[in-house]
mmCIF file of N, CA, C and O in Angstrom:
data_model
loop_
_atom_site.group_PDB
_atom_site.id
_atom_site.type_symbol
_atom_site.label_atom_id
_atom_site.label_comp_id
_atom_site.label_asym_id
_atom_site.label_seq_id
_atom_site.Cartn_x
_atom_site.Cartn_y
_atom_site.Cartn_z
ATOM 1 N N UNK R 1 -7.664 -3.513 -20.588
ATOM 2 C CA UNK R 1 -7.390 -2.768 -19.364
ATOM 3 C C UNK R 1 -5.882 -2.727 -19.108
ATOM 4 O O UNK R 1 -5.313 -3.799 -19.309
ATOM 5 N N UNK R 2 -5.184 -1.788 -18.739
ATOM 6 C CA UNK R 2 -3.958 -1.052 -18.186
ATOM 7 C C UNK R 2 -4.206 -1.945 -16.862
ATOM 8 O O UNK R 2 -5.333 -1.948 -16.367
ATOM 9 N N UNK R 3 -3.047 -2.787 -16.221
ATOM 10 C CA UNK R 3 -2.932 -2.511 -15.253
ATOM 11 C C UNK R 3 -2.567 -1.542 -14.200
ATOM 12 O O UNK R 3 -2.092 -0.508 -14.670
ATOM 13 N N UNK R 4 -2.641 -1.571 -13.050
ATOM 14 C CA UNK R 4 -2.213 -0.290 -12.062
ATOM 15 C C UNK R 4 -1.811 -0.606 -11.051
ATOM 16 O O UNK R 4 -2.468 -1.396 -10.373
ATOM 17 N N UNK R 5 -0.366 -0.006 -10.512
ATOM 18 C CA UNK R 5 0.105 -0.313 -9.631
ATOM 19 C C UNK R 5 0.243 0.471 -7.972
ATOM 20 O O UNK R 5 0.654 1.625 -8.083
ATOM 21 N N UNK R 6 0.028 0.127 -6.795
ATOM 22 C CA UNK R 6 -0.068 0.775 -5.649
ATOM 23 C C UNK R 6 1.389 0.284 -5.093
ATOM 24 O O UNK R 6 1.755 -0.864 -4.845
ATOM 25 N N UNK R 7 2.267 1.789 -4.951
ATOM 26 C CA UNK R 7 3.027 1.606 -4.570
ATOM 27 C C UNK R 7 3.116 2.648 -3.082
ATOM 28 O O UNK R 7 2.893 3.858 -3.113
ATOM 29 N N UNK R 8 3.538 1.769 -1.657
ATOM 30 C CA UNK R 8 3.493 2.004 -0.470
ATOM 31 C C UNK R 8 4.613 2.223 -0.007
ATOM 32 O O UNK R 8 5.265 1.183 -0.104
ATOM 33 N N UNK R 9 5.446 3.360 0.645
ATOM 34 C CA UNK R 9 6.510 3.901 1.392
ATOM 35 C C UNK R 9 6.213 4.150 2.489
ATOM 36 O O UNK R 9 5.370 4.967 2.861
ATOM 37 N N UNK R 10 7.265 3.074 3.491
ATOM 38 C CA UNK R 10 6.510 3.005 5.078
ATOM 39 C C UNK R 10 7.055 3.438 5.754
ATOM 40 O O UNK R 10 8.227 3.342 5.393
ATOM 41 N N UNK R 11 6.946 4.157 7.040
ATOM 42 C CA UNK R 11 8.001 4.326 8.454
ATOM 43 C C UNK R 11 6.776 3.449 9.384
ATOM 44 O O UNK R 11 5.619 3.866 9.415
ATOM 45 N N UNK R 12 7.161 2.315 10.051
ATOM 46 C CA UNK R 12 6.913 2.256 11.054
ATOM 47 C C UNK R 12 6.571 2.869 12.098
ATOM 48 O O UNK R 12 7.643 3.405 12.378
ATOM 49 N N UNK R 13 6.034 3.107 12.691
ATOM 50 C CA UNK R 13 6.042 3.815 14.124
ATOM 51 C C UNK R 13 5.562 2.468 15.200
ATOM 52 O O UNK R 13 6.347 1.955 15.998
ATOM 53 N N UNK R 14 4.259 2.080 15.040
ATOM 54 C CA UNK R 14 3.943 1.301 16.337
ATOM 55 C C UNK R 14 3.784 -0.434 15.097
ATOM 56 O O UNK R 14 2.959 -0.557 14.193
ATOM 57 N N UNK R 15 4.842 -1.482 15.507
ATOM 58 C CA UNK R 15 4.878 -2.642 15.077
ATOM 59 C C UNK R 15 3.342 -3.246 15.003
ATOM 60 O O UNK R 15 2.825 -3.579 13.937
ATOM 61 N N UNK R 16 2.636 -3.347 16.385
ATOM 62 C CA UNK R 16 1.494 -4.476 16.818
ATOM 63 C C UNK R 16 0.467 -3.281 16.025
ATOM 64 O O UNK R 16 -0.254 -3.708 15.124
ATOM 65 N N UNK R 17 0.424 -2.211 16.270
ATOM 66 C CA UNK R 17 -0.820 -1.697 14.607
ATOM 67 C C UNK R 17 -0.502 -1.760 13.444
ATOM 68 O O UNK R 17 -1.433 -1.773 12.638
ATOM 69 N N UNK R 18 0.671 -1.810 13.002
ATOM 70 C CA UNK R 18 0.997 -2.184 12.070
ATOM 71 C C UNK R 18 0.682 -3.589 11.243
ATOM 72 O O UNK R 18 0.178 -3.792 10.138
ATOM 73 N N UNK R 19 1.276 -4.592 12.417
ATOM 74 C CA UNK R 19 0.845 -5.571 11.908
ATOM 75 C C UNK R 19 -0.787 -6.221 12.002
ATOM 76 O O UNK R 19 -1.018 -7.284 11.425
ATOM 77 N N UNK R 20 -1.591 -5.698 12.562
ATOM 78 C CA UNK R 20 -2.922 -5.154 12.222
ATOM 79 C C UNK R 20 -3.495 -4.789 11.724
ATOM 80 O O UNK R 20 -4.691 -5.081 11.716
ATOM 81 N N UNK R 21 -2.739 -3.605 10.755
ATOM 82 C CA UNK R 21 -3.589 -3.609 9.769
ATOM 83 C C UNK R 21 -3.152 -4.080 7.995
ATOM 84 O O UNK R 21 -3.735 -3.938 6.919
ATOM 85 N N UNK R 22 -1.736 -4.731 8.446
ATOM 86 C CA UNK R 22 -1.326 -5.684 7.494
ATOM 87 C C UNK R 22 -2.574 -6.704 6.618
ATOM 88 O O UNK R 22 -3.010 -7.046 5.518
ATOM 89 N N UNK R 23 -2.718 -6.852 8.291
ATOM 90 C CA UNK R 23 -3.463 -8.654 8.511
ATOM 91 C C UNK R 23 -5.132 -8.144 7.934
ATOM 92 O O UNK R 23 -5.989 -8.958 7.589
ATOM 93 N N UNK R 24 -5.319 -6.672 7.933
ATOM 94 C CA UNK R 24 -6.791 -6.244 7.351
ATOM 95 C C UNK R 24 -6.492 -5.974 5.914
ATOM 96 O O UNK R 24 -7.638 -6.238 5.551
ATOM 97 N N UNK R 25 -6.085 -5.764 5.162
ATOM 98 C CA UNK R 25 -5.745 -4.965 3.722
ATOM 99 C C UNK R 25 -6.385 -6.027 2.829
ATOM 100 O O UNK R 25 -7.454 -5.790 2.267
ATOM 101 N N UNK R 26 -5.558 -7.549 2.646
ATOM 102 C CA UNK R 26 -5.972 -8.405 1.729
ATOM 103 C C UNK R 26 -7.394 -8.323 1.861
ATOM 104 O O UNK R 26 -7.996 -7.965 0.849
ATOM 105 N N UNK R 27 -8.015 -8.559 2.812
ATOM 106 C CA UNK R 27 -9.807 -8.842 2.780
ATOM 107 C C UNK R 27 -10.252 -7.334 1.814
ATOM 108 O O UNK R 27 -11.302 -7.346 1.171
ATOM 109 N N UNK R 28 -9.781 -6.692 1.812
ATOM 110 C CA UNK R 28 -10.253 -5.378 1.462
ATOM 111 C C UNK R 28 -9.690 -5.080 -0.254
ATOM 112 O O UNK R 28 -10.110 -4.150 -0.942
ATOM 113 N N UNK R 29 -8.724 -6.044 -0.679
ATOM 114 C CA UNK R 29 -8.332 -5.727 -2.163
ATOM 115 C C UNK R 29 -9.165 -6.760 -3.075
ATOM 116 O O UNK R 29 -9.653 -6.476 -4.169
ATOM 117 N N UNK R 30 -9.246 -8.103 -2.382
ATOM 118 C CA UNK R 30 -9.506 -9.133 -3.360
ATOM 119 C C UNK R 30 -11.042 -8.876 -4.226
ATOM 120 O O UNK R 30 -11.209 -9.282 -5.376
ATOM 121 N N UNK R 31 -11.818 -8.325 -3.642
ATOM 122 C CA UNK R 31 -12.595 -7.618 -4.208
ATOM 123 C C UNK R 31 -12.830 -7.001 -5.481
ATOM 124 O O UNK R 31 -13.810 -6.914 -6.221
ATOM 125 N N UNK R 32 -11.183 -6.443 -5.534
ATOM 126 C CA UNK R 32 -10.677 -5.330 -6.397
ATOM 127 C C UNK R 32 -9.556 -5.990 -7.422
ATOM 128 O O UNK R 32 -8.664 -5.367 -7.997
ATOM 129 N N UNK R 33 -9.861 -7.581 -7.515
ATOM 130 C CA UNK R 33 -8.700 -8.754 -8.374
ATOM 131 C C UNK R 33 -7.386 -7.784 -8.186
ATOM 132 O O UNK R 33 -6.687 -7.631 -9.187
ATOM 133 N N UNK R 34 -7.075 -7.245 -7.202
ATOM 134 C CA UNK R 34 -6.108 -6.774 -6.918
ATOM 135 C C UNK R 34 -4.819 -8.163 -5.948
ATOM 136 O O UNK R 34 -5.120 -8.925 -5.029
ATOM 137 N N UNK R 35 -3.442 -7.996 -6.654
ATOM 138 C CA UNK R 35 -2.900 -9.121 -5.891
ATOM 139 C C UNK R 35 -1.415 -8.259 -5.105
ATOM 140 O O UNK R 35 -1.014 -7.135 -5.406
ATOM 141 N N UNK R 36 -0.924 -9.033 -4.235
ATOM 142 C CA UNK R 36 0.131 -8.351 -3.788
ATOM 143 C C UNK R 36 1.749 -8.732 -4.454
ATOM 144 O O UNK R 36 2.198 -9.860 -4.249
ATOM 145 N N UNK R 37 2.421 -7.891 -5.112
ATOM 146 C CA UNK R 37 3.432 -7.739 -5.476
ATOM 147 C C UNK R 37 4.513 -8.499 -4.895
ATOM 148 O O UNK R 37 5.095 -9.543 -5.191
ATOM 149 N N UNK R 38 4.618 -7.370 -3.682
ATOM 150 C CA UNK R 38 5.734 -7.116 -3.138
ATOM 151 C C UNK R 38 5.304 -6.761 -1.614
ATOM 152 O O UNK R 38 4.210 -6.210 -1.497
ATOM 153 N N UNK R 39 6.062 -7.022 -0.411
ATOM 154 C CA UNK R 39 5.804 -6.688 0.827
ATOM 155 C C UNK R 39 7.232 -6.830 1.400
ATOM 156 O O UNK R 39 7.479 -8.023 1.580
ATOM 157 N N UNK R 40 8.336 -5.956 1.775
ATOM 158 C CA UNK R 40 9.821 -5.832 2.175
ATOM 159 C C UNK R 40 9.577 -4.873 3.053
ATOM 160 O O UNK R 40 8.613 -4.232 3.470
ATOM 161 N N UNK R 41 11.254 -4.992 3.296
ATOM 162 C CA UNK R 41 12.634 -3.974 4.341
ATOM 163 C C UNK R 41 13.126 -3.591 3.153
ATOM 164 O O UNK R 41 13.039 -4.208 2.091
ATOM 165 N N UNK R 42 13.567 -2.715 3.324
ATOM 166 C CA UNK R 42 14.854 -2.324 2.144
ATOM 167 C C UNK R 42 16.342 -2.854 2.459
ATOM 168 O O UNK R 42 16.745 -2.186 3.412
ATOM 169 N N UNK R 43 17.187 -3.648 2.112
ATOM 170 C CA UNK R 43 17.897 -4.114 2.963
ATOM 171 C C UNK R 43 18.959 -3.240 2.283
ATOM 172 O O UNK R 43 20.014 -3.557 2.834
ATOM 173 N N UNK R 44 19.223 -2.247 1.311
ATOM 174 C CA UNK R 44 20.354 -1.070 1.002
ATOM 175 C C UNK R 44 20.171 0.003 0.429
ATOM 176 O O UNK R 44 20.566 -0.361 -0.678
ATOM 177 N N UNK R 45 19.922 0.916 0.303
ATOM 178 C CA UNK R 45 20.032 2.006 -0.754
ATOM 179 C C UNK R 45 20.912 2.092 -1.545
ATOM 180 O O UNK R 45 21.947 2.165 -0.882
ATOM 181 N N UNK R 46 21.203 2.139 -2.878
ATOM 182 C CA UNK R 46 22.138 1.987 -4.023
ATOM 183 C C UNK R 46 22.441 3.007 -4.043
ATOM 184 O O UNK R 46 23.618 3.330 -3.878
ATOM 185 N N UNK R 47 21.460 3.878 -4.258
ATOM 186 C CA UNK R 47 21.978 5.698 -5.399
ATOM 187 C C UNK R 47 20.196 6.471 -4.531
ATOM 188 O O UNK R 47 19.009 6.175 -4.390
ATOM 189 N N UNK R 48 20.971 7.322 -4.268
ATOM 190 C CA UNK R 48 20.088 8.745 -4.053
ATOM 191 C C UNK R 48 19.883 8.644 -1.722
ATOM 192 O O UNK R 48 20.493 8.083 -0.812
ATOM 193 N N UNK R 49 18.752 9.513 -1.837
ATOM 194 C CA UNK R 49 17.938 9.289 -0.349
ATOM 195 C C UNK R 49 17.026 8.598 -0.171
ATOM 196 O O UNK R 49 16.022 8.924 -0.805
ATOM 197 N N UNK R 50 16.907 7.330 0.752
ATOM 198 C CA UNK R 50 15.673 6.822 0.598
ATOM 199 C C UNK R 50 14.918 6.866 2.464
ATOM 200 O O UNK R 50 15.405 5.946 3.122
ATOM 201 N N UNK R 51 14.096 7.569 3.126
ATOM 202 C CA UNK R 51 14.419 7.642 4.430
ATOM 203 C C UNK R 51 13.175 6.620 4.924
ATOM 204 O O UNK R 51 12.855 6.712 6.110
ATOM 205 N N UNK R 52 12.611 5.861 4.264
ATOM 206 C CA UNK R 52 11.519 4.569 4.187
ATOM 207 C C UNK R 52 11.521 3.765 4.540
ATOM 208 O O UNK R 52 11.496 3.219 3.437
ATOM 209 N N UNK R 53 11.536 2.299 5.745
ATOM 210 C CA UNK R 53 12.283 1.351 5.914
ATOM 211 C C UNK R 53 11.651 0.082 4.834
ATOM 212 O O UNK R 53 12.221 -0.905 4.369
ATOM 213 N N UNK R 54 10.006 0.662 4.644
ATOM 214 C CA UNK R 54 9.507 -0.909 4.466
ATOM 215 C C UNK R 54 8.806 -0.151 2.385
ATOM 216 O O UNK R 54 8.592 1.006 2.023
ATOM 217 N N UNK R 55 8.727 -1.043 1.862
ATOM 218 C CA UNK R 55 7.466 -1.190 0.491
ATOM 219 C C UNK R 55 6.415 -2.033 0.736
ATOM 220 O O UNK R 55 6.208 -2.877 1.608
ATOM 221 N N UNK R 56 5.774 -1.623 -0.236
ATOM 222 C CA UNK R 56 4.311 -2.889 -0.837
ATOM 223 C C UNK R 56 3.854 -2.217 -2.060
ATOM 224 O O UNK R 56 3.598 -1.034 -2.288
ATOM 225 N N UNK R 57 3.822 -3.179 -2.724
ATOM 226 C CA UNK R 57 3.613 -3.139 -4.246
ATOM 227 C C UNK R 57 2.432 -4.050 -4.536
ATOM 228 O O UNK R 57 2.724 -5.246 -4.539
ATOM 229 N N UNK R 58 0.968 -3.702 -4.819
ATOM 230 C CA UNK R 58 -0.252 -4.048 -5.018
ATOM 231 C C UNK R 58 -0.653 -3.998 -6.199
ATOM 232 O O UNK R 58 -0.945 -2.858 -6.559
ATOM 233 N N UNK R 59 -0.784 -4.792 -6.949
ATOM 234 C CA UNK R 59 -0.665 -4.808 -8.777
ATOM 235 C C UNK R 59 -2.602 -4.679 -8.841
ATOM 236 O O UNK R 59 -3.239 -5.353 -8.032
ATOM 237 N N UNK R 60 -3.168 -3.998 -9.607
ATOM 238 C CA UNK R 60 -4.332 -3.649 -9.608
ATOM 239 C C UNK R 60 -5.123 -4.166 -11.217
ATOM 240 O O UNK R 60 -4.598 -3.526 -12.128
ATOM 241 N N UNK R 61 -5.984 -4.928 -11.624
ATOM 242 C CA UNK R 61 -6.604 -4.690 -13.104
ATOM 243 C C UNK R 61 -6.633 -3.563 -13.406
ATOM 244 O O UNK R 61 -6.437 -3.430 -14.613
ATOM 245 N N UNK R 62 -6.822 -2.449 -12.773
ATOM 246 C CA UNK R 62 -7.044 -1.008 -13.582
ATOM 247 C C UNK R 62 -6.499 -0.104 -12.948
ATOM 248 O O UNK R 62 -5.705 -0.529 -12.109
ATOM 249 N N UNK R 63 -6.600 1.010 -13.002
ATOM 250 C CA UNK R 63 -6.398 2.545 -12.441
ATOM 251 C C UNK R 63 -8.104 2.614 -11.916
ATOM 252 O O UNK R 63 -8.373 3.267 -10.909
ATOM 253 N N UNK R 64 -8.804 2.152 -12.407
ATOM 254 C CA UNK R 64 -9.891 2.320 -11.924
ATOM 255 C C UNK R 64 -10.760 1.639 -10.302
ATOM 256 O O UNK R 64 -11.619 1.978 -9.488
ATOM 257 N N UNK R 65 -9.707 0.366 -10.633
ATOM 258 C CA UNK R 65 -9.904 -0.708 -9.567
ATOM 259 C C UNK R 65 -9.261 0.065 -8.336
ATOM 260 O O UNK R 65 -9.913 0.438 -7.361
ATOM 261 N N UNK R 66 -7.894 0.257 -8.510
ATOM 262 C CA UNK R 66 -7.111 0.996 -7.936
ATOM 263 C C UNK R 66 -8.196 2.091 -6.790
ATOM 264 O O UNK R 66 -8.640 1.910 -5.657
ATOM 265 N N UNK R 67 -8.299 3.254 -7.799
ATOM 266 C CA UNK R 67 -9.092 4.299 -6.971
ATOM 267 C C UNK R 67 -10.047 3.505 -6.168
ATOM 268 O O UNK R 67 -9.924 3.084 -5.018
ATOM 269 N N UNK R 68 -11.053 3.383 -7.033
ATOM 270 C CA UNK R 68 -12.264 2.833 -6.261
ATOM 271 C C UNK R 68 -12.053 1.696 -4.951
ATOM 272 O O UNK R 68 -12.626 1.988 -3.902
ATOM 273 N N UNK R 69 -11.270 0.453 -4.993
ATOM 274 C CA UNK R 69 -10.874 0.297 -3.627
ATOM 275 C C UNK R 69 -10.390 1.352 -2.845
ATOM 276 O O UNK R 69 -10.934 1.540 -1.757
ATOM 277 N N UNK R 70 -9.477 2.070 -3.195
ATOM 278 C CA UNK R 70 -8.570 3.334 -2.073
ATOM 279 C C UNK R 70 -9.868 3.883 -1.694
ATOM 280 O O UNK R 70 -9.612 4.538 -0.683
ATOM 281 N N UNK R 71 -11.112 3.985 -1.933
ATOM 282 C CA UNK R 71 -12.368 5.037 -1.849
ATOM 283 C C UNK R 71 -13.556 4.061 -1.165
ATOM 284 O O UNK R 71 -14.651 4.496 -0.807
ATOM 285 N N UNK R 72 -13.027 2.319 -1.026
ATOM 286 C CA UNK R 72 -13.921 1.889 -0.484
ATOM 287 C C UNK R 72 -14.376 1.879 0.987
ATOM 288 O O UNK R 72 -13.737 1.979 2.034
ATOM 289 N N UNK R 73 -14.957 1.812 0.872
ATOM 290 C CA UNK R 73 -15.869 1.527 2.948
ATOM 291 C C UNK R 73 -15.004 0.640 3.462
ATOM 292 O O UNK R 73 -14.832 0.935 4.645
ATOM 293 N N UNK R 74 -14.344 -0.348 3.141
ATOM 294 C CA UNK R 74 -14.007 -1.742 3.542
ATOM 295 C C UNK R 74 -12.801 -0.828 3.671
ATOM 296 O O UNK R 74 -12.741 -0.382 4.817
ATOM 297 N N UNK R 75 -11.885 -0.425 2.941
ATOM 298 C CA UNK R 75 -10.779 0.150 2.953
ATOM 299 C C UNK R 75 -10.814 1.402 3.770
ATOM 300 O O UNK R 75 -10.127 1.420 4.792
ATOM 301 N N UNK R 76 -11.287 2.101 3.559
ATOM 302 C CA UNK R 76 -11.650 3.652 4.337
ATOM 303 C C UNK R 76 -11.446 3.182 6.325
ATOM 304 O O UNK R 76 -10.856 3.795 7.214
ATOM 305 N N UNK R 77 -11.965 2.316 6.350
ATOM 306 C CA UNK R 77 -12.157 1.553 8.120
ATOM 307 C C UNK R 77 -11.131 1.928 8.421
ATOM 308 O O UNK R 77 -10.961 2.942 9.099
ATOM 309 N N UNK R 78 -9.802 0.859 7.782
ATOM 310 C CA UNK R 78 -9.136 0.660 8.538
ATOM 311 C C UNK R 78 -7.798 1.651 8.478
ATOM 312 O O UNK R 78 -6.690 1.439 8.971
ATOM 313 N N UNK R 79 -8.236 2.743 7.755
ATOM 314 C CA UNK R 79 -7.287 4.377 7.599
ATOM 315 C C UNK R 79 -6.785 4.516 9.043
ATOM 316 O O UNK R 79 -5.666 4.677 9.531
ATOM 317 N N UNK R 80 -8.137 4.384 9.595
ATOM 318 C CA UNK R 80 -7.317 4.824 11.292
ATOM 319 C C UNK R 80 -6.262 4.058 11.810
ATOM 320 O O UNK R 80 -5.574 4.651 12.642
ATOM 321 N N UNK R 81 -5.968 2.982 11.565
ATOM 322 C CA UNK R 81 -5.390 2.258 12.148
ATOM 323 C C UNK R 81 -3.543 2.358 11.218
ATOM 324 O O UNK R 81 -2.412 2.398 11.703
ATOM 325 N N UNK R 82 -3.985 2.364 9.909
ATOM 326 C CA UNK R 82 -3.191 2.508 9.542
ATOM 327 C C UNK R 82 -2.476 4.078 9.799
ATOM 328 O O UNK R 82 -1.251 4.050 9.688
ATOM 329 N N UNK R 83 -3.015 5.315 10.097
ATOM 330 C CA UNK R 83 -2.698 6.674 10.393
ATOM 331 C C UNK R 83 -1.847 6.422 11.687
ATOM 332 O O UNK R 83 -0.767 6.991 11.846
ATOM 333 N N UNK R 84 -2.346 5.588 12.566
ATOM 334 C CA UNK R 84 -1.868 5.302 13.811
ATOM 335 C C UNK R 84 -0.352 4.324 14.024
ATOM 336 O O UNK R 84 0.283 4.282 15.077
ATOM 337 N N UNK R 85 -0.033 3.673 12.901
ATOM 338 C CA UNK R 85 0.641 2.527 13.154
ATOM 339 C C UNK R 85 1.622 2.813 11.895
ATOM 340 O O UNK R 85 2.699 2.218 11.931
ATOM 341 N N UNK R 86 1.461 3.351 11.187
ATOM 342 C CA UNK R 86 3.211 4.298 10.465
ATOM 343 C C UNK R 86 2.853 5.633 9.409
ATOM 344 O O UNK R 86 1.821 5.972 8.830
ATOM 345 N N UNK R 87 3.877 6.051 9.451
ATOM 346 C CA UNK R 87 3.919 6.982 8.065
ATOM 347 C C UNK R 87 3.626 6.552 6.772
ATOM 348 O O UNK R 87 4.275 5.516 6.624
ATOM 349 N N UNK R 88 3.118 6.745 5.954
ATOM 350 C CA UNK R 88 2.611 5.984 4.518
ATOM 351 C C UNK R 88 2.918 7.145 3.690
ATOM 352 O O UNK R 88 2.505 8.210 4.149
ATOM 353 N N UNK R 89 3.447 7.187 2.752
ATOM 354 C CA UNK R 89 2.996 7.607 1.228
ATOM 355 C C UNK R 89 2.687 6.628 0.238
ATOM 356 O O UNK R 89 3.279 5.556 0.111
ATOM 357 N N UNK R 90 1.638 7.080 -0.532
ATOM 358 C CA UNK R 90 1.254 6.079 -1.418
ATOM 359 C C UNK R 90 0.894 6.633 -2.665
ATOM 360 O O UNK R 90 0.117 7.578 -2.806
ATOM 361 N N UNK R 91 1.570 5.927 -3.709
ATOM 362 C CA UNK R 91 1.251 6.641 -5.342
ATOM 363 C C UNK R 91 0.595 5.572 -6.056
ATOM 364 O O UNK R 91 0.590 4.530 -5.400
ATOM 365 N N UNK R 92 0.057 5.490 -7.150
ATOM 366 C CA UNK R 92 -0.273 4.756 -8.032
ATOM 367 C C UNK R 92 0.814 5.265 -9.383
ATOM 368 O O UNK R 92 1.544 6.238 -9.574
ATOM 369 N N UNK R 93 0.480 4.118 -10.096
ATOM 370 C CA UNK R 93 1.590 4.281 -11.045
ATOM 371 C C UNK R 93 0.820 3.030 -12.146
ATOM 372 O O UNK R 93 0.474 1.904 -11.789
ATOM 373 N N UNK R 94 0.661 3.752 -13.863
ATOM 374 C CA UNK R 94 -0.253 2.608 -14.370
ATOM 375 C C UNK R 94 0.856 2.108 -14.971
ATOM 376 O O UNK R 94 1.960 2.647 -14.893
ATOM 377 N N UNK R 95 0.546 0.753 -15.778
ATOM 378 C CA UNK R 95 1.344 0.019 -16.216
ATOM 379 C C UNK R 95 2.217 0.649 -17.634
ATOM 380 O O UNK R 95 1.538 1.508 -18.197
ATOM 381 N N UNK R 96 3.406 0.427 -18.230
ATOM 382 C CA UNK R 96 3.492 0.767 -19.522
ATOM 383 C C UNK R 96 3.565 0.009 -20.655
ATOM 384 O O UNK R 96 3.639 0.551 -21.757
#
């Protein structure tokens, strides 16, 4: 198996949902032997635009694990909260 990686680009908007649904995500990956990377601020931009304040980097067994949590019930819940509490883009990216 390829690992697969979930990579998260954040704006904040509301802190206390935010950190709400921080505090929900792990229950919802381990499932998925999914572990967490990375969780930051960006503390500089080097080279280019970056207009994002925060990452998270979620290392996945598969591309498959990957989807199928992003598609789970357990995960799906707490969309609202997360829709509510910042801007997200989120890519996957498999290992090389």
């Amino acid at each position: 198996m390829v690992p697969a990686y979930l990579i998260g680009h954040i704006v904040v908007k509301d802190p206390l949902k935010w950190a709400e649904y921080c505090s929900k995500v792990p229950a919802t990956v381990a499932a998925w032997g999914a572990t967490l990377v990375f969780r930051g601020a960006h503390a500089q931009v080097l080279a280019g635009d970056h207009a994002f304040t925060d990452t998270v980097v979620i290392r996945f067994p598969s591309r498959a694990a990957l989807n199928d949590w992003h598609e789970s019930a357990a995960y799906q819940a707490i969309v609202p909260i997360r829709l509510q509490a910042a801007d997200v883009v989120i890519i996957s990216y498999d290992e090389q």
